[in-house]
Amino acid sequence: MTGLAVMGANLARNLARNGYTVALHNRSVEKTDALLAKYGDEGDFVRTETLQELVDSLEKPRRVLIMVKAGAPVDSVISQLTPLLESGDIVIDAGNSHYEDTRRREAELAGHGLHFVGVGVSGGEEGALLGPSIMPGGSRESYDSLGPMLEKISAKYNDEPCCRWIGTDGAGHFVKMVHNGIEYADMQVIGEAYDLLRSGAGIEPAEQARIFQDWNTGTLSSFLIEITAEVLAHTDARTGKPFVDVVVDSAGQKGTGRWTVVSALELGSPTSGIAESVFARGLSSQRDQRTQAQEILQGCEASPALPETFVEDVRLALYASKLVSYAQGIDMLTSAAKEYGWELKLDEIASLWRAGCIIRAELLDDIMKAYSGGSNPANLLLAPAFASSIAEALPAWRRVVATAVQLGIPVPVFSASLAYYDGLRRKRLPAALTQGLRDLFGAHTYSRVDAEGTFHTLWSEDKSEVDAVDTH
């Protein structure tokens, strides 16, 4: 293990607790010594001061796990390690690296006879120590060597390890990236539900905590709903105010959500709900503009009478929007599998997210069932169980979005998710007009509903139609 910040240190401790001897290395030896002083009795550790010492301490084929900041630091460690290793050795990157970097590194190290494995790890600091969800990529051969170890330290769901081989080269990091994109959307819709209940219905955080606790016993049961109740119940010791009222309303991000959206655009996969969650964080961070806007921009909000079912309506809208975020993420996985030649098993991927990771939720069991046994719906929302669930939630979902608009409460993911659902089910979309406009100003051609082929209208001439092949 090289890189002993919190995640690296906790993974090293997890490995040692599970019976593996772990050689430790860090750029600053002080971190190595601090870990050994505090946790050295948790298992068998080997102290090293240099990468050469680290490599020399390992049995062959060597397995070196890198836990440093994504980007240039990973490349730097790899460049230092490569000349020290031998053919057949395995280099593992378990950080949040971009999957394209992982694909590049895998190809480069293969040229040196080395295996490179990009491993997605989800669960935060606690998961790294107690059992994370693990999504390994790389070659099948490398997983044959690493699999037993990774499965042993992973989270377990009904005694099943939340670790499976995902696919070649960058597949593991890609799936982890999409997991994080879903996580962004999941947190944003929870925030939108909180805002609606607070600003719309006047329900204070302490009472909302009880509502979220109740929601966590039903179809919304998940880690994020559970900890939402905990955060909303917390009182700030310094002021006595609800904790959420003393926290600056500007959300940060480390980049994986943004990567998801950029990759989705490149793949042509519509992840509108996930994208809106990323943009919502960006808007929250523009505090200077928001401060000025509060003084200048008018809302003209109406005050509609809220139905007695408003809390239940919000619950249903939250559930439906969460389903859409999973549907969009899974659609993106399907698109990537075609683009990169990965054989992604969607039911197995869903199984990995049932424990250890941030988006773990009860509905993942139903998602597994939707894709198991050879079943492969074109979209998660088309699976019979979910189509039925959305149909039941739809009236409430529409009421909630309409009410939010009237109240002037922004619900970008609730509304974008509903628009995605409506776009998916509509018989005709306005894209026909878009194609007509593109053909007029740029001769981009179009297809017809009643004939095969591609066509162009001579807009600047007599507006007759010609076969597009004849225009080239």
Short mmCIF file of C-alpha atoms in Angstrom, two decimals:
data_model
loop_
_atom_site.label_atom_id
_atom_site.label_comp_id
_atom_site.label_asym_id
_atom_site.label_seq_id
_atom_site.Cartn_x
_atom_site.Cartn_y
_atom_site.Cartn_z
CA MET A 1 0.00 0.00 0.00
CA THR A 2 1.43 3.36 -1.00
CA GLY A 3 -0.48 6.45 0.04
CA LEU A 4 -1.59 6.48 3.66
CA ALA A 5 -4.07 9.32 3.91
CA VAL A 6 -7.34 8.36 5.58
CA MET A 7 -8.71 6.16 2.77
CA GLY A 8 -5.39 4.41 2.16
CA ALA A 9 -4.75 3.90 5.87
CA ASN A 10 -8.21 2.46 6.41
CA LEU A 11 -7.92 0.09 3.46
CA ALA A 12 -4.54 -1.06 4.79
CA ARG A 13 -6.10 -1.68 8.21
CA ASN A 14 -9.01 -3.53 6.59
CA LEU A 15 -6.58 -5.82 4.75
CA ALA A 16 -4.54 -6.45 7.90
CA ARG A 17 -7.65 -7.18 9.96
CA ASN A 18 -8.61 -9.80 7.37
CA GLY A 19 -5.34 -11.69 7.75
CA TYR A 20 -3.17 -10.15 5.01
CA THR A 21 0.35 -8.90 5.63
CA VAL A 22 0.48 -5.31 4.40
CA ALA A 23 3.65 -3.47 3.47
CA LEU A 24 3.20 0.24 4.11
CA HIS A 25 4.71 3.17 2.24
CA ASN A 26 4.04 6.88 2.21
CA ARG A 27 5.95 9.80 0.74
CA SER A 28 6.35 11.14 4.27
CA VAL A 29 7.47 8.38 6.61
CA GLU A 30 5.77 10.19 9.50
CA LYS A 31 2.35 9.00 8.28
CA THR A 32 3.57 5.43 8.15
CA ASP A 33 4.89 5.65 11.69
CA ALA A 34 1.71 7.34 12.93
CA LEU A 35 -0.43 4.52 11.51
CA LEU A 36 1.82 1.87 13.06
CA ALA A 37 1.87 3.62 16.43
CA LYS A 38 -1.90 3.81 16.59
CA TYR A 39 -3.04 0.66 14.77
CA GLY A 40 0.01 -1.56 14.48
CA ASP A 41 -1.56 -4.21 16.69
CA GLU A 42 -4.47 -4.75 14.26
CA GLY A 43 -2.50 -7.10 12.04
CA ASP A 44 0.79 -7.78 10.29
CA PHE A 45 2.34 -4.63 8.82
CA VAL A 46 5.74 -4.14 7.20
CA ARG A 47 7.25 -0.67 7.51
CA THR A 48 9.08 0.66 4.43
CA GLU A 49 10.63 4.03 3.71
CA THR A 50 11.13 3.83 -0.05
CA LEU A 51 9.28 2.34 -3.00
CA GLN A 52 12.26 0.07 -3.56
CA GLU A 53 11.88 -1.28 -0.03
CA LEU A 54 8.15 -1.68 -0.63
CA VAL A 55 8.69 -3.67 -3.82
CA ASP A 56 11.46 -5.79 -2.26
CA SER A 57 9.17 -6.77 0.63
CA LEU A 58 6.50 -8.32 -1.61
CA GLU A 59 6.08 -11.90 -2.77
CA LYS A 60 5.73 -12.48 -6.51
CA PRO A 61 3.67 -11.69 -8.42
CA ARG A 62 3.70 -8.41 -6.54
CA ARG A 63 0.50 -6.56 -5.82
CA VAL A 64 0.95 -2.83 -5.19
CA LEU A 65 -2.08 -0.78 -4.25
CA ILE A 66 -1.90 2.98 -4.91
CA MET A 67 -4.06 5.36 -2.87
CA VAL A 68 -3.00 8.87 -3.85
CA LYS A 69 -4.86 11.83 -5.30
CA ALA A 70 -6.24 11.24 -8.81
CA GLY A 71 -4.48 12.67 -11.85
CA ALA A 72 -0.78 13.56 -12.00
CA PRO A 73 0.07 12.06 -8.56
CA VAL A 74 -1.05 8.62 -9.76
CA ASP A 75 1.06 8.93 -12.92
CA SER A 76 4.03 10.02 -10.81
CA VAL A 77 3.82 6.97 -8.54
CA ILE A 78 3.39 4.67 -11.55
CA SER A 79 6.46 6.12 -13.27
CA GLN A 80 8.51 5.50 -10.13
CA LEU A 81 7.16 1.99 -9.64
CA THR A 82 7.39 0.68 -13.20
CA PRO A 83 11.18 0.21 -13.39
CA LEU A 84 11.14 -1.57 -10.01
CA LEU A 85 8.56 -4.19 -11.00
CA GLU A 86 8.74 -7.37 -13.08
CA SER A 87 6.51 -8.95 -15.70
CA GLY A 88 3.30 -10.28 -14.18
CA ASP A 89 3.23 -7.85 -11.26
CA ILE A 90 -0.04 -6.02 -10.59
CA VAL A 91 -0.47 -2.28 -9.96
CA ILE A 92 -3.82 -1.31 -8.45
CA ASP A 93 -5.28 2.21 -8.43
CA ALA A 94 -8.14 2.31 -5.92
CA GLY A 95 -8.62 6.08 -5.98
CA ASN A 96 -11.23 8.11 -7.84
CA SER A 97 -9.36 8.19 -11.15
CA HIS A 98 -11.02 9.10 -14.43
CA TYR A 99 -11.71 5.95 -16.44
CA GLU A 100 -9.96 7.31 -19.55
CA ASP A 101 -6.77 7.73 -17.49
CA THR A 102 -7.22 4.14 -16.33
CA ARG A 103 -7.60 2.88 -19.89
CA ARG A 104 -4.43 4.76 -20.90
CA ARG A 105 -2.45 3.47 -17.93
CA GLU A 106 -3.60 -0.10 -18.48
CA ALA A 107 -2.39 0.00 -22.09
CA GLU A 108 0.93 1.60 -21.14
CA LEU A 109 1.74 -0.87 -18.37
CA ALA A 110 0.72 -3.81 -20.53
CA GLY A 111 3.62 -2.76 -22.76
CA HIS A 112 5.91 -3.41 -19.78
CA GLY A 113 4.33 -6.79 -19.07
CA LEU A 114 2.51 -5.40 -16.02
CA HIS A 115 -1.14 -5.66 -15.08
CA PHE A 116 -2.89 -2.40 -14.21
CA VAL A 117 -6.20 -2.56 -12.38
CA GLY A 118 -8.46 0.44 -11.82
CA VAL A 119 -10.66 -0.31 -8.82
CA GLY A 120 -13.72 1.74 -7.89
CA VAL A 121 -14.16 1.89 -4.12
CA SER A 122 -17.25 3.38 -2.52
CA GLY A 123 -18.17 3.78 1.11
CA GLY A 124 -16.06 6.65 2.34
CA GLU A 125 -13.67 6.40 5.25
CA GLU A 126 -15.90 4.03 7.24
CA GLY A 127 -16.47 1.76 4.25
CA ALA A 128 -12.76 1.54 3.53
CA LEU A 129 -12.20 0.25 7.05
CA LEU A 130 -15.27 -1.90 7.64
CA GLY A 131 -16.05 -3.07 4.11
CA PRO A 132 -16.63 -0.98 0.98
CA SER A 133 -18.38 -1.72 -2.29
CA ILE A 134 -15.59 -2.64 -4.70
CA MET A 135 -15.74 -2.39 -8.51
CA PRO A 136 -12.54 -3.78 -10.10
CA GLY A 137 -11.63 -3.42 -13.77
CA GLY A 138 -8.52 -4.65 -15.54
CA SER A 139 -7.90 -8.06 -17.06
CA ARG A 140 -9.74 -11.19 -15.97
CA GLU A 141 -6.35 -12.73 -15.21
CA SER A 142 -5.53 -9.99 -12.72
CA TYR A 143 -8.91 -10.43 -11.02
CA ASP A 144 -8.21 -14.15 -10.60
CA SER A 145 -5.27 -13.08 -8.44
CA LEU A 146 -6.89 -10.11 -6.66
CA GLY A 147 -10.49 -11.28 -6.44
CA PRO A 148 -10.32 -13.43 -3.28
CA MET A 149 -8.55 -10.64 -1.39
CA LEU A 150 -10.90 -7.87 -2.58
CA GLU A 151 -13.99 -9.97 -1.95
CA LYS A 152 -12.84 -10.74 1.57
CA ILE A 153 -12.41 -7.07 2.54
CA SER A 154 -15.57 -5.87 0.78
CA ALA A 155 -18.96 -5.20 2.31
CA LYS A 156 -21.30 -8.16 2.53
CA TYR A 157 -25.03 -8.30 1.72
CA ASN A 158 -26.69 -11.47 2.96
CA ASP A 159 -23.17 -12.92 3.18
CA GLU A 160 -22.50 -12.13 -0.50
CA PRO A 161 -19.43 -9.96 -1.17
CA CYS A 162 -20.13 -6.57 -2.77
CA CYS A 163 -17.27 -7.12 -5.19
CA ARG A 164 -17.29 -8.55 -8.73
CA TRP A 165 -15.06 -8.22 -11.75
CA ILE A 166 -16.67 -5.44 -13.80
CA GLY A 167 -14.79 -5.65 -17.10
CA THR A 168 -11.59 -4.80 -18.91
CA ASP A 169 -9.40 -1.68 -18.69
CA GLY A 170 -11.37 1.28 -17.23
CA ALA A 171 -14.70 -0.46 -16.63
CA GLY A 172 -14.34 -0.47 -12.84
CA HIS A 173 -13.63 3.24 -12.58
CA PHE A 174 -16.39 3.99 -15.10
CA VAL A 175 -18.99 2.15 -13.01
CA LYS A 176 -17.75 3.93 -9.86
CA MET A 177 -18.05 7.27 -11.68
CA VAL A 178 -21.66 6.53 -12.65
CA HIS A 179 -22.34 5.44 -9.06
CA ASN A 180 -21.16 8.89 -7.96
CA GLY A 181 -23.33 10.59 -10.58
CA ILE A 182 -26.38 8.78 -9.20
CA GLU A 183 -25.22 9.78 -5.73
CA TYR A 184 -25.19 13.47 -6.75
CA ALA A 185 -28.76 13.24 -8.06
CA ASP A 186 -29.90 11.27 -5.02
CA MET A 187 -28.60 13.90 -2.60
CA GLN A 188 -30.04 16.75 -4.65
CA VAL A 189 -33.58 15.31 -4.74
CA ILE A 190 -33.40 14.72 -0.99
CA GLY A 191 -32.43 18.38 -0.63
CA GLU A 192 -35.31 19.42 -2.85
CA ALA A 193 -37.73 17.38 -0.75
CA TYR A 194 -36.37 19.02 2.41
CA ASP A 195 -36.77 22.49 0.87
CA LEU A 196 -40.34 21.80 -0.20
CA LEU A 197 -41.29 20.56 3.24
CA ARG A 198 -39.53 23.49 4.95
CA SER A 199 -40.25 26.42 2.65
CA GLY A 200 -43.54 25.13 1.27
CA ALA A 201 -45.16 23.41 4.22
CA GLY A 202 -43.30 25.08 7.09
CA ILE A 203 -42.10 21.80 8.59
CA GLU A 204 -39.05 22.42 10.77
CA PRO A 205 -35.92 20.21 10.64
CA ALA A 206 -36.64 18.29 13.87
CA GLU A 207 -40.07 17.25 12.61
CA GLN A 208 -38.62 16.48 9.17
CA ALA A 209 -36.13 14.18 10.86
CA ARG A 210 -39.05 12.10 12.09
CA ILE A 211 -40.61 12.15 8.59
CA PHE A 212 -37.38 10.92 6.99
CA GLN A 213 -37.03 8.24 9.67
CA ASP A 214 -40.50 7.03 8.73
CA TRP A 215 -39.66 7.16 5.02
CA ASN A 216 -36.60 5.04 5.72
CA THR A 217 -38.84 2.13 6.71
CA GLY A 218 -40.51 1.91 3.28
CA THR A 219 -39.60 2.00 -0.40
CA LEU A 220 -37.19 4.90 0.18
CA SER A 221 -35.12 2.90 2.66
CA SER A 222 -31.49 3.77 1.99
CA PHE A 223 -28.30 4.99 3.59
CA LEU A 224 -28.81 8.56 2.36
CA ILE A 225 -32.36 8.79 3.72
CA GLU A 226 -31.11 7.37 7.02
CA ILE A 227 -28.36 9.95 7.42
CA THR A 228 -30.66 12.76 6.23
CA ALA A 229 -32.80 12.08 9.30
CA GLU A 230 -29.67 12.16 11.46
CA VAL A 231 -28.46 15.49 10.05
CA LEU A 232 -31.90 17.12 10.33
CA ALA A 233 -32.24 15.99 13.94
CA HIS A 234 -28.89 17.49 14.92
CA THR A 235 -28.84 20.73 16.93
CA ASP A 236 -25.84 23.06 16.75
CA ALA A 237 -24.20 23.14 20.18
CA ARG A 238 -22.91 26.68 19.76
CA THR A 239 -26.19 28.38 18.86
CA GLY A 240 -28.94 25.94 19.73
CA LYS A 241 -30.24 26.27 16.17
CA PRO A 242 -30.93 23.39 13.78
CA PHE A 243 -27.57 22.30 12.39
CA VAL A 244 -28.71 22.85 8.77
CA ASP A 245 -29.37 26.52 9.56
CA VAL A 246 -25.75 27.24 10.51
CA VAL A 247 -24.16 25.49 7.51
CA VAL A 248 -23.30 27.66 4.48
CA ASP A 249 -25.60 26.68 1.59
CA SER A 250 -22.81 26.15 -0.91
CA ALA A 251 -22.11 22.54 -1.90
CA GLY A 252 -18.69 21.38 -3.02
CA GLN A 253 -17.72 18.61 -5.39
CA LYS A 254 -14.61 16.60 -6.22
CA GLY A 255 -15.32 16.11 -9.92
CA THR A 256 -16.83 12.66 -10.36
CA GLY A 257 -20.34 14.06 -10.89
CA ARG A 258 -19.02 16.45 -13.52
CA TRP A 259 -17.12 13.61 -15.19
CA THR A 260 -20.36 11.62 -15.34
CA VAL A 261 -22.18 14.41 -17.15
CA VAL A 262 -19.34 15.07 -19.60
CA SER A 263 -19.04 11.35 -20.37
CA ALA A 264 -22.81 11.09 -20.81
CA LEU A 265 -22.70 13.91 -23.35
CA GLU A 266 -19.90 12.16 -25.23
CA LEU A 267 -21.88 8.90 -25.23
CA GLY A 268 -25.15 10.61 -26.20
CA SER A 269 -26.80 9.24 -23.06
CA PRO A 270 -29.44 11.60 -21.57
CA THR A 271 -28.61 12.03 -17.89
CA SER A 272 -30.60 15.22 -17.35
CA GLY A 273 -31.38 14.59 -13.68
CA ILE A 274 -27.76 13.85 -12.86
CA ALA A 275 -26.66 16.90 -14.85
CA GLU A 276 -29.07 19.17 -13.00
CA SER A 277 -27.70 17.95 -9.67
CA VAL A 278 -24.20 18.97 -10.76
CA PHE A 279 -25.43 22.36 -11.98
CA ALA A 280 -27.34 22.86 -8.71
CA ARG A 281 -24.08 22.55 -6.80
CA GLY A 282 -22.49 25.03 -9.19
CA LEU A 283 -25.31 27.54 -8.67
CA SER A 284 -25.12 27.11 -4.90
CA SER A 285 -21.43 28.09 -5.06
CA GLN A 286 -22.11 31.39 -6.90
CA ARG A 287 -22.76 33.17 -3.64
CA ASP A 288 -21.90 36.69 -4.82
CA GLN A 289 -24.37 36.49 -7.69
CA ARG A 290 -27.02 34.96 -5.46
CA THR A 291 -26.60 37.72 -2.87
CA GLN A 292 -27.11 40.40 -5.52
CA ALA A 293 -30.02 38.52 -7.08
CA GLN A 294 -31.86 38.42 -3.75
CA GLU A 295 -32.04 42.22 -3.88
CA ILE A 296 -32.88 42.60 -7.57
CA LEU A 297 -34.77 39.60 -8.96
CA GLN A 298 -38.47 39.28 -8.25
CA GLY A 299 -40.16 35.96 -7.64
CA CYS A 300 -43.86 36.72 -8.05
CA GLU A 301 -44.55 33.50 -6.20
CA ALA A 302 -48.12 32.40 -5.65
CA SER A 303 -49.24 30.75 -2.44
CA PRO A 304 -51.31 27.74 -3.46
CA ALA A 305 -53.27 25.82 -0.87
CA LEU A 306 -51.25 22.73 -0.10
CA PRO A 307 -53.16 19.45 -0.18
CA GLU A 308 -53.42 17.44 3.01
CA THR A 309 -51.41 14.79 1.19
CA PHE A 310 -48.48 17.14 0.53
CA VAL A 311 -45.94 15.22 2.63
CA GLU A 312 -46.98 11.97 0.98
CA ASP A 313 -46.89 13.65 -2.44
CA VAL A 314 -43.30 14.74 -1.79
CA ARG A 315 -42.39 11.20 -0.74
CA LEU A 316 -43.78 9.78 -3.98
CA ALA A 317 -42.10 12.48 -6.09
CA LEU A 318 -38.81 11.77 -4.33
CA TYR A 319 -39.12 8.05 -5.01
CA ALA A 320 -39.98 8.58 -8.69
CA SER A 321 -37.09 11.02 -9.18
CA LYS A 322 -34.67 8.58 -7.51
CA LEU A 323 -35.80 5.88 -9.92
CA VAL A 324 -35.07 8.17 -12.85
CA SER A 325 -31.53 8.85 -11.60
CA TYR A 326 -30.88 5.09 -11.46
CA ALA A 327 -32.50 4.63 -14.89
CA GLN A 328 -30.29 7.33 -16.38
CA GLY A 329 -27.15 5.90 -14.77
CA ILE A 330 -27.92 2.38 -16.00
CA ASP A 331 -28.69 3.68 -19.49
CA MET A 332 -25.27 5.31 -19.45
CA LEU A 333 -23.67 1.99 -18.47
CA THR A 334 -25.42 0.33 -21.40
CA SER A 335 -24.14 3.01 -23.80
CA ALA A 336 -20.58 2.70 -22.47
CA ALA A 337 -20.63 -1.09 -22.80
CA LYS A 338 -21.37 -0.71 -26.52
CA GLU A 339 -18.78 2.03 -26.98
CA TYR A 340 -15.90 0.30 -25.18
CA GLY A 341 -16.73 -3.37 -25.74
CA TRP A 342 -17.43 -4.08 -22.08
CA GLU A 343 -19.76 -6.91 -21.13
CA LEU A 344 -21.32 -5.15 -18.16
CA LYS A 345 -23.70 -7.32 -16.15
CA LEU A 346 -26.24 -4.85 -14.85
CA ASP A 347 -27.76 -7.17 -12.27
CA GLU A 348 -24.31 -7.84 -10.78
CA ILE A 349 -23.47 -4.14 -10.72
CA ALA A 350 -26.71 -3.42 -8.87
CA SER A 351 -25.82 -6.17 -6.41
CA LEU A 352 -22.50 -4.45 -5.61
CA TRP A 353 -24.34 -1.29 -4.57
CA ARG A 354 -26.57 -2.97 -1.98
CA ALA A 355 -24.06 -2.57 0.87
CA GLY A 356 -20.92 -0.62 1.68
CA CYS A 357 -21.47 2.20 -0.81
CA ILE A 358 -23.16 5.60 -0.47
CA ILE A 359 -26.20 4.88 -2.68
CA ARG A 360 -27.05 1.57 -1.01
CA ALA A 361 -30.82 1.24 -0.99
CA GLU A 362 -33.56 -1.34 -0.76
CA LEU A 363 -34.72 -0.64 -4.31
CA LEU A 364 -31.46 -2.13 -5.63
CA ASP A 365 -32.89 -5.59 -4.96
CA ASP A 366 -35.72 -4.74 -7.36
CA ILE A 367 -33.25 -3.37 -9.89
CA MET A 368 -31.31 -6.64 -9.70
CA LYS A 369 -34.51 -8.57 -10.38
CA ALA A 370 -35.32 -6.33 -13.35
CA TYR A 371 -32.05 -7.33 -15.07
CA SER A 372 -31.64 -10.92 -13.87
CA GLY A 373 -32.41 -14.16 -15.64
CA GLY A 374 -31.63 -12.79 -19.09
CA SER A 375 -34.13 -9.98 -18.71
CA ASN A 376 -32.82 -6.76 -20.22
CA PRO A 377 -35.38 -3.93 -20.40
CA ALA A 378 -34.37 -1.14 -22.77
CA ASN A 379 -34.74 1.27 -19.85
CA LEU A 380 -35.14 0.58 -16.14
CA LEU A 381 -38.44 2.50 -16.13
CA LEU A 382 -39.85 -0.02 -18.64
CA ALA A 383 -39.43 -2.94 -16.25
CA PRO A 384 -42.98 -3.90 -15.18
CA ALA A 385 -42.40 -3.33 -11.44
CA PHE A 386 -40.99 0.15 -11.95
CA ALA A 387 -43.48 1.16 -14.66
CA SER A 388 -46.20 0.33 -12.14
CA SER A 389 -44.48 2.26 -9.33
CA ILE A 390 -44.05 5.35 -11.50
CA ALA A 391 -47.68 5.20 -12.61
CA GLU A 392 -48.79 5.24 -8.97
CA ALA A 393 -46.47 8.14 -8.13
CA LEU A 394 -47.13 10.20 -11.26
CA PRO A 395 -50.11 12.34 -10.12
CA ALA A 396 -48.30 13.29 -6.90
CA TRP A 397 -45.07 13.95 -8.83
CA ARG A 398 -46.86 16.38 -11.15
CA ARG A 399 -48.57 18.12 -8.23
CA VAL A 400 -45.29 18.59 -6.40
CA VAL A 401 -43.46 20.05 -9.41
CA ALA A 402 -46.38 22.38 -10.20
CA THR A 403 -46.57 23.51 -6.57
CA ALA A 404 -42.82 24.14 -6.45
CA VAL A 405 -43.06 26.35 -9.56
CA GLN A 406 -45.94 28.33 -8.02
CA LEU A 407 -44.02 28.77 -4.76
CA GLY A 408 -40.80 29.76 -6.51
CA ILE A 409 -38.90 26.86 -4.93
CA PRO A 410 -36.26 25.46 -7.34
CA VAL A 411 -36.59 21.72 -7.91
CA PRO A 412 -34.22 21.14 -10.84
CA VAL A 413 -33.90 17.37 -10.45
CA PHE A 414 -37.57 16.74 -9.61
CA SER A 415 -38.61 18.67 -12.72
CA ALA A 416 -35.85 17.42 -15.04
CA SER A 417 -36.61 13.84 -14.02
CA LEU A 418 -40.30 14.34 -14.74
CA ALA A 419 -39.45 15.90 -18.11
CA TYR A 420 -37.23 12.89 -18.88
CA TYR A 421 -40.10 10.55 -18.04
CA ASP A 422 -42.51 12.51 -20.24
CA GLY A 423 -39.96 12.70 -23.05
CA LEU A 424 -39.48 8.95 -22.90
CA ARG A 425 -43.20 8.16 -23.15
CA ARG A 426 -44.36 10.79 -25.70
CA LYS A 427 -45.35 9.56 -29.15
CA ARG A 428 -43.93 12.65 -30.89
CA LEU A 429 -41.22 15.04 -29.73
CA PRO A 430 -40.40 18.50 -31.11
CA ALA A 431 -37.13 17.10 -32.45
CA ALA A 432 -38.91 16.91 -35.82
CA LEU A 433 -38.96 20.71 -35.92
CA THR A 434 -35.35 20.80 -34.77
CA GLN A 435 -34.39 18.61 -37.73
CA GLY A 436 -36.31 20.87 -40.09
CA LEU A 437 -34.47 23.93 -38.77
CA ARG A 438 -31.10 22.18 -39.04
CA ASP A 439 -31.84 21.24 -42.63
CA LEU A 440 -32.84 24.82 -43.53
CA PHE A 441 -29.81 26.62 -42.12
CA GLY A 442 -27.18 23.92 -42.56
CA ALA A 443 -28.45 21.30 -45.02
CA HIS A 444 -28.08 18.70 -42.29
CA THR A 445 -30.80 16.51 -43.88
CA TYR A 446 -33.63 14.58 -42.26
CA SER A 447 -35.48 11.28 -42.41
CA ARG A 448 -39.18 10.81 -43.17
CA VAL A 449 -41.77 8.77 -41.29
CA ASP A 450 -43.22 7.43 -44.56
CA ALA A 451 -40.15 6.63 -46.65
CA GLU A 452 -36.72 5.10 -46.36
CA GLY A 453 -33.62 7.21 -46.90
CA THR A 454 -32.30 10.65 -46.04
CA PHE A 455 -33.67 13.86 -47.55
CA HIS A 456 -33.00 17.57 -48.00
CA THR A 457 -35.37 20.39 -48.91
CA LEU A 458 -34.12 23.07 -51.31
CA TRP A 459 -35.17 25.88 -48.98
CA SER A 460 -33.54 28.75 -50.90
CA GLU A 461 -34.89 27.52 -54.24
CA ASP A 462 -38.33 26.06 -54.93
CA LYS A 463 -38.59 24.13 -51.61
CA SER A 464 -38.75 20.84 -53.46
CA GLU A 465 -37.38 17.76 -51.74
CA VAL A 466 -34.40 15.80 -53.01
CA ASP A 467 -32.69 12.63 -51.94
CA ALA A 468 -29.78 13.67 -49.72
CA VAL A 469 -27.46 11.33 -51.64
CA ASP A 470 -28.03 13.47 -54.74
CA THR A 471 -26.76 16.60 -52.91
CA HIS A 472 -23.25 15.21 -52.40
#
